[in-house]
Every structure is written in C-alpha cells, then in structure tokens.
Short mmCIF file of C-alpha atoms and ligand atoms in Angstrom, two decimals:
data_model
loop_
_atom_site.label_atom_id
_atom_site.label_comp_id
_atom_site.label_asym_id
_atom_site.label_seq_id
_atom_site.Cartn_x
_atom_site.Cartn_y
_atom_site.Cartn_z
CA MET A 1 -14.36 -1.16 -10.07
CA GLU A 2 -16.52 -2.93 -7.61
CA LEU A 3 -15.42 -5.77 -5.42
CA GLN A 4 -18.06 -7.84 -3.88
CA THR A 5 -18.18 -11.33 -2.57
CA PHE A 6 -15.36 -13.47 -3.81
CA ARG A 7 -13.26 -16.45 -3.16
CA LEU A 8 -9.72 -15.84 -2.00
CA PRO A 9 -7.88 -18.78 -3.47
CA TYR A 10 -4.27 -17.97 -2.65
CA LEU A 11 -4.49 -15.46 0.09
CA ALA A 12 -2.59 -16.86 3.01
CA GLY A 13 -3.79 -15.56 6.30
CA CYS A 14 -7.12 -14.38 4.91
CA ARG A 15 -10.17 -16.42 5.25
CA TYR A 16 -13.02 -14.44 3.90
CA PHE A 17 -13.81 -11.63 1.61
CA GLN A 18 -16.75 -9.73 2.85
CA ARG A 19 -19.06 -7.66 0.76
CA ARG A 20 -18.69 -3.97 1.35
CA SER A 21 -16.04 -3.99 4.00
CA ILE A 22 -14.73 -0.60 4.92
CA LEU A 23 -11.16 0.38 4.38
CA ARG A 24 -11.35 3.70 6.15
CA ARG A 25 -12.38 2.30 9.48
CA GLN A 26 -11.97 -1.41 9.29
CA PHE A 27 -11.87 -4.30 6.97
CA CYS A 28 -14.29 -6.16 9.08
CA THR A 29 -15.26 -6.42 12.67
CA LYS A 30 -13.51 -8.71 15.07
CA ARG A 31 -16.75 -10.61 15.30
CA SER A 32 -16.59 -11.84 11.73
CA GLY A 33 -12.93 -12.73 11.64
CA PHE A 34 -10.49 -11.30 9.16
CA CYS A 35 -11.27 -10.13 5.68
CA ILE A 36 -10.24 -7.42 3.28
CA SER A 37 -11.74 -5.13 0.74
CA CYS A 38 -10.97 -1.80 -0.80
CA SER A 39 -14.25 -1.56 -2.53
CA TYR A 40 -16.40 0.88 -0.67
CA SER A 41 -16.44 3.25 2.19
CA LEU A 42 -20.00 2.83 3.30
CA ASP A 43 -19.74 3.76 6.91
CA LYS A 44 -23.43 4.42 7.07
CA ASP A 45 -24.66 1.55 4.95
CA PRO A 46 -27.29 -0.37 6.94
CA LEU A 47 -26.33 -3.52 5.07
CA ILE A 48 -23.00 -3.52 6.86
CA GLU A 49 -24.62 -4.45 10.13
CA LYS A 50 -26.74 -7.19 8.59
CA LEU A 51 -23.86 -8.60 6.59
CA THR A 52 -21.27 -8.52 9.32
CA ASP A 53 -21.49 -12.27 9.64
CA ALA A 54 -22.48 -13.05 6.06
CA ARG A 55 -19.98 -14.91 3.92
CA VAL A 56 -20.38 -15.96 0.34
CA ILE A 57 -17.80 -17.80 -1.66
CA TYR A 58 -18.50 -18.85 -5.21
CA SER A 59 -16.90 -19.93 -8.43
CA VAL A 60 -18.11 -19.82 -12.01
CA ALA A 61 -17.71 -22.66 -14.54
CA PRO A 62 -20.58 -22.38 -17.01
CA ALA A 63 -19.47 -25.15 -19.44
CA MET A 64 -20.47 -23.20 -22.51
CA GLY A 65 -19.48 -26.08 -24.78
CA HIS A 66 -21.69 -28.56 -22.98
CA ASN A 67 -24.69 -27.32 -24.86
CA GLN A 68 -27.13 -29.74 -26.44
CA GLU A 69 -29.87 -27.61 -27.87
CA ALA A 70 -33.26 -27.49 -26.17
CA HIS A 71 -31.98 -29.60 -23.31
CA PRO A 72 -33.54 -28.49 -20.03
CA GLU A 73 -30.12 -28.51 -18.33
CA SER A 74 -29.22 -25.51 -20.46
CA TYR A 75 -25.82 -23.84 -20.94
CA LEU A 76 -27.59 -20.56 -20.27
CA ARG A 77 -28.27 -21.38 -16.64
CA VAL A 78 -25.04 -20.16 -15.05
CA PRO A 79 -24.73 -17.04 -17.26
CA ALA A 80 -28.29 -16.14 -16.27
CA ILE A 81 -27.34 -16.31 -12.61
CA VAL A 82 -24.13 -14.34 -13.09
CA SER A 83 -25.94 -11.67 -15.02
CA ALA A 84 -28.56 -11.41 -12.28
CA LEU A 85 -25.80 -11.12 -9.67
CA GLU A 86 -24.16 -8.42 -11.76
CA LYS A 87 -27.39 -6.52 -12.01
CA ALA A 88 -27.63 -6.68 -8.24
CA GLU A 89 -24.03 -5.41 -8.04
CA LEU A 90 -22.86 -8.59 -6.38
CA THR A 91 -20.01 -9.43 -8.72
CA SER A 92 -16.82 -7.80 -9.81
CA LYS A 93 -18.23 -6.27 -12.94
CA ALA A 94 -15.08 -4.50 -14.02
CA MET A 95 -13.23 -7.78 -14.11
CA ASN A 96 -15.98 -9.43 -16.10
CA GLN A 97 -15.72 -6.63 -18.63
CA ALA A 98 -11.98 -7.14 -18.72
CA SER A 99 -12.50 -10.82 -19.44
CA GLU A 100 -14.66 -9.93 -22.41
CA GLN A 101 -12.75 -6.94 -23.76
CA GLY A 102 -9.19 -7.91 -22.90
CA ILE A 103 -8.34 -4.75 -20.99
CA ILE A 104 -10.20 -1.92 -19.36
CA TYR A 105 -9.15 1.44 -18.01
CA ILE A 106 -10.35 2.12 -14.52
CA ASP A 107 -9.51 5.77 -14.24
CA GLY A 108 -8.58 8.46 -16.70
CA SER A 109 -5.48 10.05 -15.29
CA GLY A 110 -3.19 7.22 -14.14
CA PRO A 111 -4.18 5.42 -16.12
CA THR A 112 -4.99 2.37 -14.07
CA TYR A 113 -6.02 -0.65 -16.05
CA ALA A 114 -7.34 -4.12 -15.43
CA THR A 115 -7.03 -7.32 -17.39
CA ALA A 116 -8.94 -10.52 -16.87
CA THR A 117 -6.43 -11.64 -14.23
CA THR A 118 -5.93 -8.36 -12.41
CA PHE A 119 -8.36 -9.05 -9.62
CA GLN A 120 -6.95 -12.43 -8.66
CA GLU A 121 -3.37 -11.25 -9.05
CA SER A 122 -4.01 -8.19 -6.93
CA LEU A 123 -5.41 -10.42 -4.21
CA VAL A 124 -2.30 -12.55 -4.37
CA ALA A 125 -0.15 -9.41 -4.09
CA ALA A 126 -2.01 -8.16 -1.04
CA GLY A 127 -1.92 -11.65 0.45
CA ALA A 128 1.81 -11.93 -0.11
CA GLY A 129 2.25 -8.85 2.04
CA LEU A 130 0.06 -10.29 4.77
CA THR A 131 2.04 -13.52 4.75
CA LEU A 132 5.21 -11.52 5.31
CA VAL A 133 3.62 -9.68 8.21
CA ASP A 134 2.61 -13.05 9.70
CA SER A 135 6.12 -14.44 9.28
CA VAL A 136 7.94 -11.39 10.62
CA VAL A 137 5.64 -11.19 13.63
CA ALA A 138 6.04 -14.93 14.30
CA ALA A 139 9.84 -14.61 14.11
CA SER A 140 9.81 -11.57 16.40
CA ASN A 141 8.08 -13.65 19.06
CA CYS A 142 11.14 -15.83 19.41
CA SER A 143 13.97 -13.58 18.27
CA GLN A 144 15.27 -10.13 19.09
CA ASN A 145 16.45 -9.82 15.54
CA PRO A 146 13.70 -11.07 13.22
CA PRO A 147 14.10 -10.90 9.44
CA THR A 148 12.94 -7.80 7.61
CA GLY A 149 10.12 -8.49 5.15
CA PHE A 150 10.02 -7.20 1.58
CA ALA A 151 6.94 -7.77 -0.56
CA LEU A 152 8.07 -7.64 -4.18
CA ILE A 153 4.57 -7.27 -5.46
CA ARG A 154 2.54 -5.51 -8.06
CA PRO A 155 0.25 -3.79 -8.79
CA PRO A 156 1.40 -1.25 -6.22
CA GLY A 157 -1.03 0.02 -3.61
CA HIS A 158 -0.50 3.41 -2.03
CA HIS A 159 -2.71 5.40 -4.41
CA ALA A 160 -5.68 3.01 -4.11
CA ILE A 161 -8.34 4.86 -2.21
CA PRO A 162 -11.01 3.36 0.03
CA LYS A 163 -13.59 3.44 -2.78
CA GLY A 164 -11.41 1.92 -5.49
CA PRO A 165 -8.26 1.73 -7.61
CA MET A 166 -6.21 4.77 -8.61
CA GLY A 167 -2.79 5.67 -9.98
CA PHE A 168 -1.63 2.19 -11.15
CA CYS A 169 -2.81 0.77 -7.79
CA VAL A 170 -5.63 -1.72 -7.25
CA PHE A 171 -5.63 -2.63 -3.55
CA GLY A 172 -4.03 -0.59 -0.77
CA ASN A 173 -1.52 -3.31 0.07
CA VAL A 174 0.14 -1.44 2.93
CA ALA A 175 -3.19 -0.26 4.34
CA ILE A 176 -4.53 -3.80 4.28
CA ALA A 177 -1.39 -5.08 6.00
CA ALA A 178 -1.69 -2.40 8.67
CA ARG A 179 -5.21 -3.51 9.58
CA HIS A 180 -4.09 -7.13 9.41
CA ALA A 181 -1.31 -6.43 11.90
CA GLN A 182 -3.84 -4.86 14.25
CA LEU A 183 -6.70 -7.33 13.91
CA VAL A 184 -4.83 -10.59 13.58
CA HIS A 185 -1.71 -9.93 15.63
CA GLY A 186 -2.96 -7.39 18.13
CA LEU A 187 -0.26 -4.91 17.14
CA LYS A 188 -2.11 -1.76 18.01
CA ARG A 189 0.17 0.96 16.71
CA VAL A 190 1.40 0.87 13.14
CA PHE A 191 3.93 3.34 11.74
CA ILE A 192 3.92 3.63 7.95
CA ILE A 193 6.81 5.29 6.11
CA ASP A 194 6.14 6.10 2.45
CA PHE A 195 9.21 7.29 0.53
CA ASP A 196 7.79 6.87 -2.96
CA VAL A 197 8.25 10.01 -5.07
CA HIS A 198 4.46 10.40 -5.14
CA HIS A 199 2.17 11.09 -2.24
CA GLY A 200 0.57 7.92 -0.84
CA ASN A 201 -2.87 9.47 -0.93
CA GLY A 202 -4.72 6.17 -0.57
CA THR A 203 -2.99 5.22 2.66
CA ASN A 204 -3.27 8.82 3.82
CA ASP A 205 -7.05 8.78 3.29
CA ALA A 206 -7.57 5.35 4.79
CA PHE A 207 -6.16 6.37 8.17
CA TYR A 208 -6.65 10.12 8.19
CA ASP A 209 -8.77 10.03 11.34
CA ASP A 210 -7.08 7.02 12.95
CA PRO A 211 -4.81 7.80 15.92
CA ASP A 212 -3.30 4.29 15.97
CA ILE A 213 -1.85 4.34 12.47
CA TYR A 214 0.81 6.96 11.81
CA PHE A 215 1.29 7.74 8.14
CA LEU A 216 4.47 9.60 7.17
CA SER A 217 5.00 10.42 3.51
CA THR A 218 7.88 12.17 1.77
CA HIS A 219 7.21 13.00 -1.85
CA HIS A 220 8.04 15.44 -4.60
CA ASP A 221 6.08 18.63 -4.04
CA GLY A 222 3.36 19.03 -6.65
CA SER A 223 3.71 15.60 -8.23
CA TYR A 224 0.83 13.17 -8.84
CA PRO A 225 -1.80 13.20 -7.45
CA GLY A 226 -1.26 16.70 -6.03
CA THR A 227 -2.21 15.85 -2.45
CA GLY A 228 0.01 15.56 0.62
CA LYS A 229 0.52 19.19 1.48
CA ILE A 230 2.49 19.95 4.61
CA ASP A 231 -0.61 21.07 6.52
CA GLU A 232 -2.46 17.80 5.88
CA ILE A 233 -1.87 16.32 9.31
CA GLY A 234 -4.89 14.11 10.01
CA HIS A 235 -8.33 14.81 11.32
CA GLY A 236 -10.33 14.30 14.51
CA ASP A 237 -8.76 11.66 16.72
CA GLY A 238 -6.15 11.21 14.02
CA GLU A 239 -4.96 14.79 14.05
CA GLY A 240 -1.18 14.71 14.24
CA THR A 241 -0.75 11.11 13.13
CA THR A 242 -0.44 11.99 9.45
CA LEU A 243 2.78 13.72 8.45
CA ASN A 244 3.26 14.95 4.91
CA LEU A 245 6.59 16.35 3.82
CA PRO A 246 6.63 17.55 0.21
CA LEU A 247 10.22 17.91 -0.98
CA PRO A 248 11.36 20.38 -3.62
CA GLY A 249 12.45 19.01 -7.01
CA GLY A 250 16.08 17.89 -6.99
CA SER A 251 16.10 16.75 -3.37
CA GLY A 252 18.45 13.83 -3.03
CA ASP A 253 20.68 11.88 -0.72
CA ILE A 254 21.68 14.72 1.63
CA SER A 255 18.08 15.90 1.94
CA MET A 256 16.73 12.47 2.70
CA ARG A 257 19.38 11.74 5.33
CA THR A 258 18.42 14.97 7.09
CA VAL A 259 14.72 14.13 6.80
CA PHE A 260 15.37 10.74 8.31
CA ASP A 261 17.29 12.09 11.30
CA GLU A 262 15.18 15.16 11.98
CA VAL A 263 11.67 14.06 11.01
CA ILE A 264 11.26 10.30 10.67
CA VAL A 265 13.20 9.24 13.78
CA PRO A 266 11.62 11.68 16.26
CA SER A 267 8.12 11.01 14.85
CA ALA A 268 8.55 7.27 15.24
CA GLN A 269 10.12 7.58 18.69
CA ARG A 270 7.23 9.66 19.93
CA PHE A 271 4.59 7.38 18.38
CA LYS A 272 6.08 4.17 19.81
CA PRO A 273 4.94 1.75 17.09
CA ASP A 274 4.39 -1.99 17.42
CA ILE A 275 5.39 -2.53 13.79
CA ILE A 276 6.80 -0.44 10.95
CA LEU A 277 5.49 -0.86 7.40
CA VAL A 278 7.16 0.82 4.47
CA SER A 279 5.74 1.93 1.13
CA ALA A 280 9.00 1.53 -0.70
CA GLY A 281 8.81 3.42 -3.98
CA TYR A 282 11.98 3.60 -6.06
CA ASP A 283 10.75 6.32 -8.40
CA ALA A 284 12.55 9.04 -6.44
CA HIS A 285 15.76 7.69 -8.01
CA VAL A 286 17.53 10.23 -10.19
CA LEU A 287 17.24 7.90 -13.17
CA ASP A 288 13.52 7.28 -12.80
CA PRO A 289 11.47 8.52 -15.75
CA LEU A 290 8.46 9.53 -13.63
CA GLY A 291 10.17 11.32 -10.75
CA SER A 292 12.09 14.58 -10.35
CA LEU A 293 14.07 13.86 -7.20
CA GLN A 294 17.71 12.78 -7.03
CA PHE A 295 17.80 9.75 -4.77
CA THR A 296 20.58 7.34 -5.59
CA THR A 297 20.98 3.64 -5.06
CA GLY A 298 23.01 4.62 -2.01
CA THR A 299 20.09 6.65 -0.67
CA TYR A 300 17.91 3.55 -0.76
CA TYR A 301 20.60 1.49 0.95
CA THR A 302 20.79 4.06 3.75
CA LEU A 303 17.02 4.23 4.08
CA ALA A 304 16.69 0.46 4.27
CA SER A 305 19.48 0.19 6.80
CA ASN A 306 18.19 3.05 8.96
CA ILE A 307 14.59 1.86 8.93
CA LYS A 308 15.66 -1.63 9.92
CA GLU A 309 17.61 -0.16 12.85
CA LEU A 310 14.67 2.03 13.80
CA ALA A 311 12.39 -1.01 13.91
CA LYS A 312 14.95 -2.83 16.04
CA ASP A 313 15.06 0.08 18.48
CA LEU A 314 11.33 0.68 18.68
CA CYS A 315 9.31 -2.43 17.87
CA GLY A 316 11.26 -5.65 18.22
CA GLY A 317 12.55 -5.43 14.64
CA ARG A 318 9.11 -5.92 13.14
CA CYS A 319 9.34 -4.27 9.73
CA VAL A 320 7.92 -5.08 6.30
CA PHE A 321 8.64 -3.23 3.05
CA PHE A 322 6.13 -3.15 0.20
CA LEU A 323 7.17 -2.33 -3.34
CA GLU A 324 5.38 0.72 -4.71
CA GLY A 325 6.75 2.70 -7.69
CA GLY A 326 10.04 2.58 -9.56
CA TYR A 327 9.98 2.55 -13.35
CA ASN A 328 13.56 2.46 -14.54
CA LEU A 329 14.25 -1.26 -14.41
CA ASP A 330 17.97 -0.78 -13.78
CA SER A 331 17.76 1.73 -10.94
CA LEU A 332 14.80 -0.16 -9.49
CA SER A 333 16.52 -3.51 -9.44
CA TYR A 334 19.87 -2.20 -8.21
CA SER A 335 18.22 -0.18 -5.47
CA VAL A 336 16.08 -3.06 -4.22
CA THR A 337 19.12 -5.34 -4.32
CA ASP A 338 21.11 -2.85 -2.29
CA SER A 339 18.19 -2.61 0.16
CA PHE A 340 18.48 -6.37 0.62
CA ARG A 341 22.20 -5.92 1.31
CA ALA A 342 21.31 -3.36 3.95
CA PHE A 343 18.91 -5.81 5.62
CA LEU A 344 21.64 -8.44 5.60
CA GLY A 345 24.18 -6.05 7.07
CA GLU A 346 26.34 -6.34 3.99
CA LYS A 347 28.28 -3.51 2.39
CA SER A 348 26.52 -1.35 -0.18
CA LEU A 349 27.51 -1.84 -3.79
CA ALA A 350 25.75 1.36 -4.82
CA SER A 351 28.99 2.96 -6.01
CA GLU A 352 29.14 0.38 -8.81
CA PHE A 353 25.87 1.74 -10.15
CA ASP A 354 25.57 5.37 -9.09
CA ASN A 355 27.15 8.04 -11.25
CA PRO A 356 27.77 11.20 -9.19
CA ALA A 357 28.49 13.15 -12.39
CA ILE A 358 24.81 13.24 -13.31
CA LEU A 359 23.75 14.78 -10.00
CA TYR A 360 23.27 18.48 -9.58
CA GLU A 361 23.21 20.55 -6.42
CA GLU A 362 20.33 19.82 -4.07
CA PRO A 363 18.01 22.73 -3.17
CA SER A 364 19.30 22.68 0.40
CA THR A 365 17.79 25.98 1.56
CA LYS A 366 14.31 25.01 0.40
CA VAL A 367 14.68 21.56 1.93
CA LYS A 368 15.74 23.05 5.25
CA GLN A 369 12.75 25.38 5.19
CA ALA A 370 10.37 22.48 4.51
CA ILE A 371 11.91 20.45 7.33
CA GLN A 372 11.70 23.37 9.76
CA ARG A 373 8.07 23.92 8.83
CA VAL A 374 7.07 20.29 9.30
CA LYS A 375 8.95 20.15 12.62
CA HIS A 376 7.12 23.24 13.78
CA ILE A 377 3.70 21.94 12.70
CA HIS A 378 4.28 18.59 14.40
CA SER A 379 6.25 19.95 17.39
CA LEU A 380 9.23 17.72 16.66
ZN1 ZN B 401 5.28 6.65 -7.28
#
C-alpha cells in the first residue's frame, strides 16, 4: 500500500501529511512542522529534500451523476486527473482498489486487509493516540499525578513496518506517537514497552538505530513474525536500546512479574525516559486463540499498575497505552477493564474472571535462563 499526499480530516494534533516521510528516521523535519507517514523509507530519495516544505491536501468529488453527454464540463474530468495522479504514484492506490473491489489483501501471511474506509480509519486511530499523548503531557505540566492514557484503537500498529502494513497493522501507532512526543513536545527519550504475545517488529525496525527510543519487547519465542531474537539489540548509535526477550511457551503470571522486576525496571531506570508508551497486546492471555502464553487478567492488572508506577517514578507519570492484539473478546475486555482499575488505583476483579484450574505449570527454568541471558547481554 502506498500513502502519498492526503488530507487528515480528524487527526488532532497533526497538521499535514507529507509525501514520502520517513518512519525510520523521522516523520518530517522540524522545519516543515509535524506530519506522519508509514509509507516509505526513502532515506536517500532526493525528492525528500525538495519536498520537505511541500504540502498538498486534496479531496475528490467527481459528481459522476452530473453528466450531460457531450457537455464540455465533462464528468470524466476528475477521474482523468485522479488516474493521472495514480499513474504518477501520488495517490493511495490500494485504497482506491478497495473502494472498487470492496476489500483487498495487503500481505499474504497476516493477512492484513483494507476496505474502502481503512485508510481514513487508520489515520483516526493513529491520531487518537497522538491526542492522548498531547493530553497526558499537558496534564503532566501541571500535575505530579497526570492521568494514564489508553488508546482503544484499531487496526493495531506494532507489526507495521516503515515501508507499509503488516500483520493486521496499518500504521505504526506507537512509533508515530513516539516521534510525536519528541517533535511536538520535546520529550527526547521515549521508552516503549511491548507486551503483546507477538514481537513488535515494526516498532523494533523503526527505531533500531535510534539511541533516544528504547524498545523493549516480550513475546512468545518463535511466534509470528519470527523476529525479536534475544541478540537483536539495536544497531549503530542504537545498539543497546532495543531489548528483545522471547519467552518460552506457557510463560505466565510468575514469569512476567519476574521479567518486570529484573528486566523492565532496571532497563527503564538506566534509560531515564521522558515518557513511557506501551504496546498493550492482550493476546498473551491464556484464553487467547492466537497466543501460547498463560497471562491472566491478573497479570494485565499487575502490568498496568506497575507500569503506571514506573512512569510516576521516572517521567512525571507520562504514560500512554495503545491497544495491539487480543482476540478472545472476553479475556480482552476483562483484561483491559482491569487495567483501567489499576490506573484508577482500584482493586483488581481478575479473580472473578480468571480460572486457575486451566493453568499449567510455567516453564520456570527456561524462563530464568532467558532472563539471565538478556540481563547478561544488556548488562542489567
Ligand atoms: Zn499480537
């Protein structure tokens, strides 16, 4: 899918959408104001320089029924322009195809699909996250205890790679928010925690060589998309600011508590973030049909509560969660609800939902080994 020059109708906080912005390094330069794109990674494209200040916003209303034959003001005028723009790769062709065909599949393995409304709705989703960042940051400027943000959005984002959609994800919502926090709010150091059962490869790739954005992902070892090995730690200036911790199948509440205390906390303390963003996937729940871990609703309550505290300790409470996976509607909704309780400081009601009888023993030796290895690699 290609994203080019578009209007952003609902995107609070965003003013422009610039052709061929770069996710890997930047969404745009400070010179041109704020904008987003996940469309290309064209670091070397000479057009980037020329287009740094270029902005095009357009809409299409061809009035196909306003069509008196042989009239010089023909109904074919706007379609002719759109087709020329398409030919020049200046429109979102995938979405136009979706409009005509009803649905299209963007990649083979996910599969990731698009309908006629996907593009606009994905912009709204990304924008909703940015609005939360704006609000949380604004609140943190006048309160020691600002609210925690939670973007209940879809499509999810953490598999979307700099050059396009992947794995159910269209835009890298968390990645976009991280750059937004830096460019718009001057929050230099962003700490991203991704506890989805799958590796957040898109976020990983976007900031792999960026020392100012720390990406920490826990995921089921060997699950989709197969990336996120323990020795993937970043590159160049960003070496050491990517931490991947693949967990063995069956890891659950005890494992994740240990990971939080022994890996997440010391990593965050050392990095000293200005804001914490969370790729909150609920597909590590034991009841999730796509995952093979054993998180419970209680695990998510603890994570939410601990991450909120961590943000309070390290970065003025600035913390925004973004919904990623989670495909069992019951465990998803209970777990998110219990996360809200954690933010509010209310008691967990996880025991009303969780059934300990369905849990089996966690692979504690393997988990310990993985934790020791990641601590050794990252000198924690
Ligand atoms: Zn997932």
